[in-house]
Tab-separated table of C-alpha atoms in Angstrom:
chain	number	residue	atom	x	y	z
J	12	MET	CA	128.494	228.715	15.807
J	13	LEU	CA	125.452	226.496	16.342
J	14	LYS	CA	125.158	227.782	19.900
J	15	ALA	CA	125.226	231.398	18.682
J	16	VAL	CA	122.536	230.691	16.068
J	17	LEU	CA	120.323	228.927	18.609
J	18	THR	CA	120.821	231.699	21.170
J	19	ARG	CA	119.727	234.311	18.619
J	20	PHE	CA	116.818	232.107	17.558
J	21	PHE	CA	115.595	231.781	21.146
J	22	GLN	CA	116.126	235.500	21.821
J	23	LEU	CA	113.629	236.161	19.041
J	24	MET	CA	111.246	233.436	20.239
J	25	PRO	CA	108.415	235.870	21.090
J	26	VAL	CA	108.388	236.940	17.426
J	27	TRP	CA	108.299	233.330	16.225
J	28	PHE	CA	105.606	232.588	18.792
J	29	GLY	CA	103.606	235.606	17.637
J	30	LEU	CA	103.918	234.541	14.022
J	31	GLY	CA	103.533	230.803	14.528
J	32	PHE	CA	100.868	230.677	17.206
J	33	ILE	CA	99.290	233.984	18.246
J	34	ALA	CA	98.538	234.974	14.640
J	35	PRO	CA	96.543	231.876	13.613
J	36	LEU	CA	95.005	231.629	17.105
J	37	THR	CA	93.716	235.209	16.882
J	38	ALA	CA	92.392	234.606	13.382
J	39	GLN	CA	90.565	231.428	14.426
J	40	ILE	CA	89.093	233.082	17.540
J	41	LEU	CA	87.779	235.932	15.350
J	42	GLN	CA	86.256	233.416	12.932
J	43	HIS	CA	84.650	231.374	15.719
J	44	THR	CA	83.159	234.403	17.441
J	45	GLY	CA	81.964	235.926	14.189
J	46	LEU	CA	83.735	239.222	14.858
J	47	VAL	CA	84.429	241.149	11.643
J	48	PRO	CA	87.741	243.057	11.555
J	49	PRO	CA	87.552	246.747	10.580
J	50	MET	CA	88.786	248.333	7.335
J	51	GLY	CA	88.233	245.184	5.331
J	52	LEU	CA	91.075	243.349	7.052
J	53	SER	CA	90.927	239.566	7.099
J	54	PRO	CA	91.071	237.725	10.450
J	55	LEU	CA	94.529	236.405	9.517
J	56	MET	CA	95.826	239.908	8.764
J	57	VAL	CA	94.646	241.048	12.201
J	58	GLY	CA	96.273	237.966	13.750
J	59	LEU	CA	99.574	238.577	11.988
J	60	ALA	CA	99.593	242.257	12.979
J	61	LEU	CA	98.858	241.390	16.606
J	62	GLY	CA	101.204	238.407	16.797
J	63	VAL	CA	104.228	240.052	15.211
J	64	SER	CA	103.832	243.397	17.003
J	65	TRP	CA	103.199	241.757	20.410
J	66	GLY	CA	106.143	239.405	19.897
J	67	GLY	CA	108.393	242.248	18.742
J	68	LEU	CA	107.441	244.437	21.699
J	69	THR	CA	108.121	241.513	24.032
J	70	VAL	CA	111.638	241.141	22.647
J	71	VAL	CA	112.265	244.864	23.185
J	72	ARG	CA	110.662	245.156	26.649
J	73	GLY	CA	111.661	241.706	27.945
J	74	ARG	CA	108.116	241.037	29.160
J	75	TRP	CA	104.984	239.589	27.565
J	76	ILE	CA	102.737	241.817	29.680
T	7	MET	CA	119.225	200.003	73.731
T	8	ASN	CA	116.908	199.743	70.734
T	9	VAL	CA	114.555	196.909	71.518
T	10	MET	CA	111.291	198.577	70.589
T	11	THR	CA	109.310	198.043	67.404
T	12	ALA	CA	107.247	200.458	65.371
T	13	GLY	CA	104.126	199.187	67.058
T	14	ASP	CA	105.432	200.358	70.400
T	15	LEU	CA	106.121	203.879	69.198
T	16	LYS	CA	103.042	205.584	70.513
T	17	ALA	CA	103.368	204.025	73.912
T	18	THR	CA	107.042	204.600	74.373
T	19	ASP	CA	108.937	207.702	75.319
T	20	LEU	CA	111.191	208.270	72.361
T	21	SER	CA	113.212	210.783	74.307
T	22	ALA	CA	114.777	207.800	76.068
T	23	LEU	CA	116.486	206.851	72.796
T	24	ASP	CA	119.763	208.379	71.761
T	25	ASN	CA	120.244	209.814	68.271
T	26	LYS	CA	121.720	206.621	66.811
T	27	ALA	CA	118.929	204.414	68.172
T	28	LEU	CA	116.268	206.818	66.963
T	29	MET	CA	117.833	206.907	63.506
T	30	LYS	CA	117.995	203.097	63.414
T	31	LEU	CA	114.363	202.760	64.445
T	32	GLU	CA	113.326	205.350	61.865
T	33	ALA	CA	115.197	203.529	59.096
T	34	GLU	CA	113.723	200.177	60.123
T	35	ILE	CA	110.189	201.521	59.949
T	36	ALA	CA	110.831	203.314	56.640
T	37	GLN	CA	112.315	200.159	55.119
T	38	ARG	CA	108.966	198.406	55.402
T	39	PHE	CA	107.428	200.815	52.903
T	40	MET	CA	110.066	200.365	50.216
T	41	GLY	CA	110.455	197.743	47.506
T	42	GLY	CA	108.292	196.278	44.771
T	43	VAL	CA	107.151	197.903	41.564
T	44	PRO	CA	104.621	200.714	42.064
T	45	TRP	CA	102.273	199.431	39.354
T	46	GLY	CA	99.712	202.069	40.301
T	47	SER	CA	102.115	204.796	39.185
T	48	VAL	CA	102.951	202.893	35.988
T	49	ALA	CA	99.237	202.577	35.132
T	50	TRP	CA	98.667	206.224	36.108
T	51	SER	CA	101.412	207.383	33.750
T	52	LEU	CA	100.347	205.402	30.695
T	53	THR	CA	96.599	205.952	31.152
T	54	ASN	CA	97.082	209.666	31.695
T	55	LEU	CA	99.207	210.012	28.554
T	56	ALA	CA	96.744	207.940	26.503
T	57	VAL	CA	93.792	210.078	27.626
T	58	TRP	CA	95.632	213.321	26.857
T	59	LEU	CA	96.731	212.085	23.401
T	60	SER	CA	93.207	210.862	22.611
T	61	LEU	CA	91.802	214.339	23.296
T	62	TRP	CA	93.527	215.639	20.140
T	63	PRO	CA	91.673	213.512	17.539
T	64	LEU	CA	88.501	213.570	19.623
T	65	THR	CA	88.335	217.378	19.603
T	66	ILE	CA	89.671	217.871	16.087
T	67	LEU	CA	87.028	215.440	14.748
T	68	GLY	CA	84.345	217.206	16.794
T	69	ILE	CA	83.518	214.130	18.903
T	70	VAL	CA	84.345	215.862	22.189
T	71	PRO	CA	83.669	219.598	22.552
T	72	ILE	CA	86.755	221.643	23.387
T	73	TRP	CA	85.146	223.075	26.532
T	74	VAL	CA	84.848	219.509	27.865
T	75	ALA	CA	88.360	218.569	26.757
T	76	PHE	CA	90.059	221.630	28.267
T	77	PRO	CA	89.604	220.749	31.984
T	78	ILE	CA	90.504	217.119	31.228
T	79	ALA	CA	93.696	218.289	29.496
T	80	CYS	CA	94.536	220.521	32.486
T	81	LEU	CA	94.155	217.510	34.775
T	82	ASN	CA	96.258	215.363	32.426
T	83	VAL	CA	99.154	217.816	32.387
T	84	MET	CA	98.939	218.292	36.164
T	85	LEU	CA	99.010	214.502	36.608
T	86	SER	CA	101.908	213.996	34.236
T	87	TYR	CA	104.767	214.850	36.590
T	88	LEU	CA	104.540	212.462	39.543
T	89	PRO	CA	104.986	209.106	37.760
T	90	SER	CA	108.135	210.541	36.195
T	91	HIS	CA	109.187	211.598	39.677
T	92	GLU	CA	108.959	207.961	40.804
T	93	ALA	CA	111.238	207.040	37.893
T	94	GLN	CA	113.678	209.848	38.728
T	95	HIS	CA	114.261	208.108	42.064
T	96	ASP	CA	114.592	204.681	40.380
T	97	ILE	CA	111.574	203.468	42.355
T	98	ILE	CA	110.112	201.484	39.453
T	99	ALA	CA	113.447	199.717	38.807
T	100	ARG	CA	117.056	200.432	39.674
T	101	PRO	CA	119.921	200.277	37.154
T	102	GLY	CA	120.595	196.658	36.222
T	103	GLU	CA	117.164	195.373	37.237
T	104	PRO	CA	114.998	193.607	34.611
T	105	LEU	CA	112.360	196.364	34.563
T	106	ARG	CA	114.869	199.204	34.230
T	107	TRP	CA	113.543	199.889	30.723
T	108	LEU	CA	110.087	200.509	32.228
T	109	ASN	CA	111.524	202.950	34.758
T	110	GLN	CA	113.176	204.936	31.957
T	111	LEU	CA	110.112	204.706	29.717
T	112	ILE	CA	107.772	206.053	32.414
T	113	GLY	CA	110.268	208.750	33.334
T	114	THR	CA	110.509	209.891	29.735
T	115	VAL	CA	106.962	209.645	28.366
T	116	SER	CA	105.012	210.770	31.434
T	117	THR	CA	106.110	214.366	31.211
T	118	ILE	CA	105.601	214.853	27.476
T	119	PRO	CA	102.413	216.889	28.144
T	120	LEU	CA	104.409	219.050	30.558
T	121	VAL	CA	107.267	219.390	28.029
T	122	GLY	CA	109.624	218.192	30.755
T	123	PRO	CA	112.815	216.437	29.615
T	124	TYR	CA	113.442	213.427	31.895
T	125	ARG	CA	117.202	213.898	32.125
T	126	VAL	CA	116.828	217.567	33.097
T	127	LEU	CA	114.086	216.798	35.604
T	128	LYS	CA	116.103	214.010	37.197
T	129	MET	CA	119.364	215.953	37.445
T	130	THR	CA	117.752	219.097	38.829
T	131	HIS	CA	115.565	217.099	41.200
T	132	MET	CA	118.603	215.367	42.674
T	133	GLU	CA	120.130	218.819	43.170
T	134	HIS	CA	116.927	219.895	44.899
T	135	HIS	CA	117.222	216.981	47.320
T	136	LYS	CA	120.898	217.647	47.908
T	137	HIS	CA	120.514	221.390	48.462
T	138	CYS	CA	116.897	221.744	49.555
T	139	ASN	CA	116.053	225.382	50.430
T	140	HIS	CA	119.584	226.588	49.706
T	141	PRO	CA	119.167	230.113	48.282
T	142	GLU	CA	121.623	229.534	45.421
T	143	LEU	CA	121.908	225.785	44.890
T	144	ASP	CA	118.307	224.555	45.124
T	145	PRO	CA	116.930	224.681	41.542
T	146	ASP	CA	113.379	224.940	42.950
T	147	ILE	CA	114.082	227.886	45.222
T	148	HIS	CA	112.307	230.220	42.773
T	149	ASN	CA	109.044	228.833	44.199
T	150	LYS	CA	109.781	230.368	47.600
T	151	ALA	CA	107.114	232.926	48.504
T	152	GLU	CA	105.716	234.504	51.644
T	153	SER	CA	102.176	233.221	51.140
T	154	ALA	CA	100.026	231.258	48.716
T	155	TRP	CA	98.921	234.493	47.049
T	156	ASP	CA	102.484	235.711	46.869
T	157	PHE	CA	103.415	232.405	45.192
T	158	LEU	CA	100.663	232.899	42.602
T	159	ARG	CA	101.689	236.507	41.955
T	160	GLN	CA	105.368	235.593	41.569
T	161	SER	CA	104.609	232.541	39.434
T	162	LEU	CA	102.577	234.595	36.945
T	163	SER	CA	105.015	237.498	36.994
T	164	ARG	CA	107.924	235.161	36.216
T	165	ARG	CA	105.971	233.614	33.348
T	166	PHE	CA	105.394	237.054	31.764
T	167	ARG	CA	109.104	237.867	31.956
T	168	LEU	CA	111.349	236.584	29.154
T	169	GLY	CA	113.671	233.871	30.461
T	170	GLY	CA	112.320	234.321	33.956
T	171	GLY	CA	110.460	231.032	34.419
T	172	GLY	CA	111.534	228.033	36.427
T	173	ASP	CA	113.405	226.841	33.326
T	174	ALA	CA	116.054	229.489	34.016
T	175	GLY	CA	116.866	227.978	37.418
T	176	TYR	CA	117.004	224.506	35.923
T	177	ALA	CA	119.271	225.660	33.082
T	178	ALA	CA	121.634	227.264	35.610
T	179	ALA	CA	121.691	224.065	37.680
T	180	ILE	CA	122.482	221.923	34.631
T	181	GLU	CA	125.247	224.344	33.659
T	182	ARG	CA	126.659	224.169	37.184
T	183	ILE	CA	126.590	220.349	37.273
T	184	GLY	CA	128.408	220.169	33.934
T	185	GLY	CA	129.890	217.041	32.344
T	186	PRO	CA	128.635	214.787	29.529
T	187	GLU	CA	125.291	214.050	31.217
T	188	ALA	CA	124.598	217.787	31.467
T	189	GLY	CA	125.338	218.131	27.755
T	190	LEU	CA	122.818	215.375	26.991
T	191	ALA	CA	120.276	217.055	29.259
T	192	GLN	CA	120.682	220.338	27.369
T	193	ARG	CA	120.266	218.475	24.068
T	194	ASP	CA	117.086	216.750	25.335
T	195	ALA	CA	115.667	220.077	26.525
T	196	LEU	CA	116.350	221.688	23.164
T	197	ILE	CA	114.768	218.841	21.185
T	198	LEU	CA	111.677	218.714	23.405
T	199	GLN	CA	111.180	222.477	23.423
T	200	LEU	CA	111.560	222.767	19.645
T	201	SER	CA	109.234	219.788	19.094
T	202	TYR	CA	106.614	221.373	21.362
T	203	LEU	CA	106.765	224.672	19.491
T	204	ALA	CA	106.754	222.932	16.107
T	205	ILE	CA	103.619	220.949	17.024
T	206	LEU	CA	101.890	224.093	18.328
T	207	PHE	CA	102.771	226.088	15.200
T	208	ILE	CA	101.876	223.316	12.735
T	209	SER	CA	98.556	222.650	14.510
T	210	ALA	CA	97.767	226.356	14.572
T	211	TRP	CA	98.527	226.972	10.898
T	212	ASN	CA	96.444	223.922	9.950
T	213	GLY	CA	93.310	225.363	11.530
T	214	HIS	CA	93.623	223.853	15.011
T	215	ALA	CA	95.031	226.773	16.998
T	216	ILE	CA	92.179	226.761	19.522
T	217	GLU	CA	92.601	223.024	20.129
T	218	ALA	CA	96.381	223.431	20.539
T	219	ALA	CA	95.880	226.345	22.932
T	220	LEU	CA	93.295	224.580	25.082
T	221	LEU	CA	94.779	221.082	25.017
T	222	TRP	CA	98.431	221.961	25.533
T	223	TRP	CA	99.538	225.600	25.809
T	224	LEU	CA	97.102	226.811	28.493
T	225	PRO	CA	96.865	223.475	30.409
T	226	ARG	CA	100.667	223.503	30.635
T	227	HIS	CA	100.591	226.923	32.282
T	228	VAL	CA	97.846	225.808	34.669
T	229	ALA	CA	99.834	222.665	35.510
T	230	GLN	CA	103.111	224.525	36.014
T	231	THR	CA	101.382	226.740	38.560
T	232	TYR	CA	99.686	223.804	40.302
T	233	ILE	CA	102.873	221.707	40.398
T	234	GLY	CA	104.956	224.624	41.609
T	235	PHE	CA	102.429	225.275	44.360
T	236	TYR	CA	101.717	221.785	45.657
T	237	LEU	CA	104.944	219.972	44.865
T	238	SER	CA	107.312	222.761	45.785
T	239	TRP	CA	105.925	225.786	47.624
T	240	ALA	CA	103.508	224.092	50.038
T	241	PRO	CA	105.752	221.275	51.371
T	242	HIS	CA	108.850	223.481	51.703
T	243	HIS	CA	107.251	226.687	52.933
T	244	PRO	CA	108.760	228.912	54.334
T	245	SER	CA	111.883	227.512	52.570
T	246	ILE	CA	114.241	229.080	55.081
T	247	GLU	CA	115.766	226.191	56.971
T	248	THR	CA	118.001	223.465	55.622
T	249	GLY	CA	118.712	220.061	57.126
T	250	ARG	CA	117.164	216.601	57.101
T	251	TYR	CA	114.307	217.318	59.490
T	252	LYS	CA	113.852	221.022	58.732
T	253	ASP	CA	113.739	221.530	54.958
T	254	THR	CA	110.300	219.948	54.379
T	255	ARG	CA	107.068	219.969	56.367
T	256	ALA	CA	103.829	218.023	56.581
T	257	PHE	CA	100.773	220.183	55.952
T	258	LYS	CA	97.016	219.930	55.780
T	259	SER	CA	95.827	220.665	52.246
T	260	ALA	CA	92.558	222.531	51.802
T	261	ILE	CA	91.716	220.225	48.903
T	262	GLY	CA	92.703	217.003	50.639
T	263	ASN	CA	95.456	214.505	50.022
T	264	ILE	CA	94.294	213.480	46.552
T	265	GLY	CA	93.748	217.122	45.568
T	266	SER	CA	97.310	217.904	46.546
T	267	MET	CA	98.544	214.679	44.912
T	268	GLY	CA	99.887	213.253	48.158
T	269	MET	CA	102.087	216.234	48.901
T	270	GLN	CA	100.779	216.580	52.457
T	271	PHE	CA	103.265	213.797	53.239
T	272	HIS	CA	106.142	215.114	51.120
T	273	ILE	CA	108.340	215.168	54.231
T	274	ILE	CA	108.491	211.367	53.982
T	275	HIS	CA	109.720	211.639	50.406
T	276	HIS	CA	112.604	213.900	51.436
T	277	LEU	CA	113.589	211.600	54.285
T	278	TYR	CA	113.224	208.381	52.263
T	279	PRO	CA	113.035	209.179	48.522
T	280	ARG	CA	112.675	205.500	47.587
T	281	ILE	CA	109.314	205.094	49.302
T	282	PRO	CA	106.707	205.108	46.495
T	283	LEU	CA	104.319	208.060	46.497
T	284	MET	CA	101.252	205.961	47.242
T	285	ARG	CA	102.842	204.563	50.400
T	286	THR	CA	103.954	207.908	51.851
T	287	PRO	CA	100.712	208.474	53.847
T	288	ALA	CA	101.066	205.124	55.649
T	289	ALA	CA	104.786	205.701	56.180
T	290	TYR	CA	104.021	209.135	57.614
T	291	TRP	CA	101.592	207.816	60.195
T	292	ALA	CA	104.036	205.059	61.162
T	293	LEU	CA	106.915	207.524	61.500
T	294	ARG	CA	105.006	210.485	62.937
T	295	PRO	CA	106.091	210.033	66.579
T	296	ILE	CA	109.725	210.013	65.476
T	297	LEU	CA	109.224	213.073	63.293
T	298	GLU	CA	107.622	214.815	66.241
T	299	ALA	CA	110.557	213.848	68.437
T	300	ARG	CA	112.898	215.245	65.786
T	301	GLY	CA	111.116	218.589	65.926
T	302	CYS	CA	109.736	218.470	62.361
T	303	ASP	CA	107.068	220.952	61.312
T	304	LEU	CA	103.966	218.737	61.114
T	305	GLU	CA	101.427	221.566	61.235
T	306	ARG	CA	97.958	220.149	61.853
T	307	LEU	CA	98.534	216.807	60.186
């Protein structure tokens, strides 16, 4: 049971990584560089969109790039 | 038959010795480089870890700029493996010796920046020694590549693929070894990996994502590539032959012996794993005539 849960958790790791790391990293890079996101989006919203979509695509395609 | 000493090696025709005498002479010479605690490696391990840990508060408090800390962190993570490697071979202290605790401590804490669980590293490294260059049983065989550029291309490509890194080969080796120790190794790997991710995520969501990326995440990737290249690809290239005198070579590093962290003389390590890293150059020069007589690949070194 625990093994199955952990396997599923690690299969979805790119999503967790996107959410947990890429999202805040993107937001903080945008803030540091002074880049303003379009359409009134906040840096964190851009980070979350990028992190979750990149992570999700990675799970589907099996590759980060 | 064997009346010569190491000092006579250069002047004597080793071809006059039979296999047994040559082996005895080789072992006698190698023995001189073993023993004692490699305090240099102990100091290296603890200093390196302390410097890497200190970079976190220093950058977060703005005392050291992140662009200065990043190359230092890369160096720290690159330097983190070899002291643990000494411990994996029980060079600091064998089981039952008074300083055994130090051996296990260095083995365990050194590779924290690399996120390398000591038990996993030790078990897979012993498999590497046992099955060096074997296409299925050597856990490091994934580093085999036709050229340095091919190594770099494959290393990056593997990293981009889910579950395609060197960890996959190590996990397979641990699974193959099996038993209670393998179970503990899997547990250690899980704990360390989850701790690493938790620290990255917590740092990032507390406003320190750039520091976490440039002090740990990216330096770890740089170090994995460097370690794979100099500690695995370069000394075993072309990774085709197996056997005591054929699975490892001596090579001339473009960035010198320190730049390659002593790996020019890695052949000595495979022949006599209990010779401390810092003594492998001297052991190599003492043993070179024998290695030549054995037909080892010594390139231009």
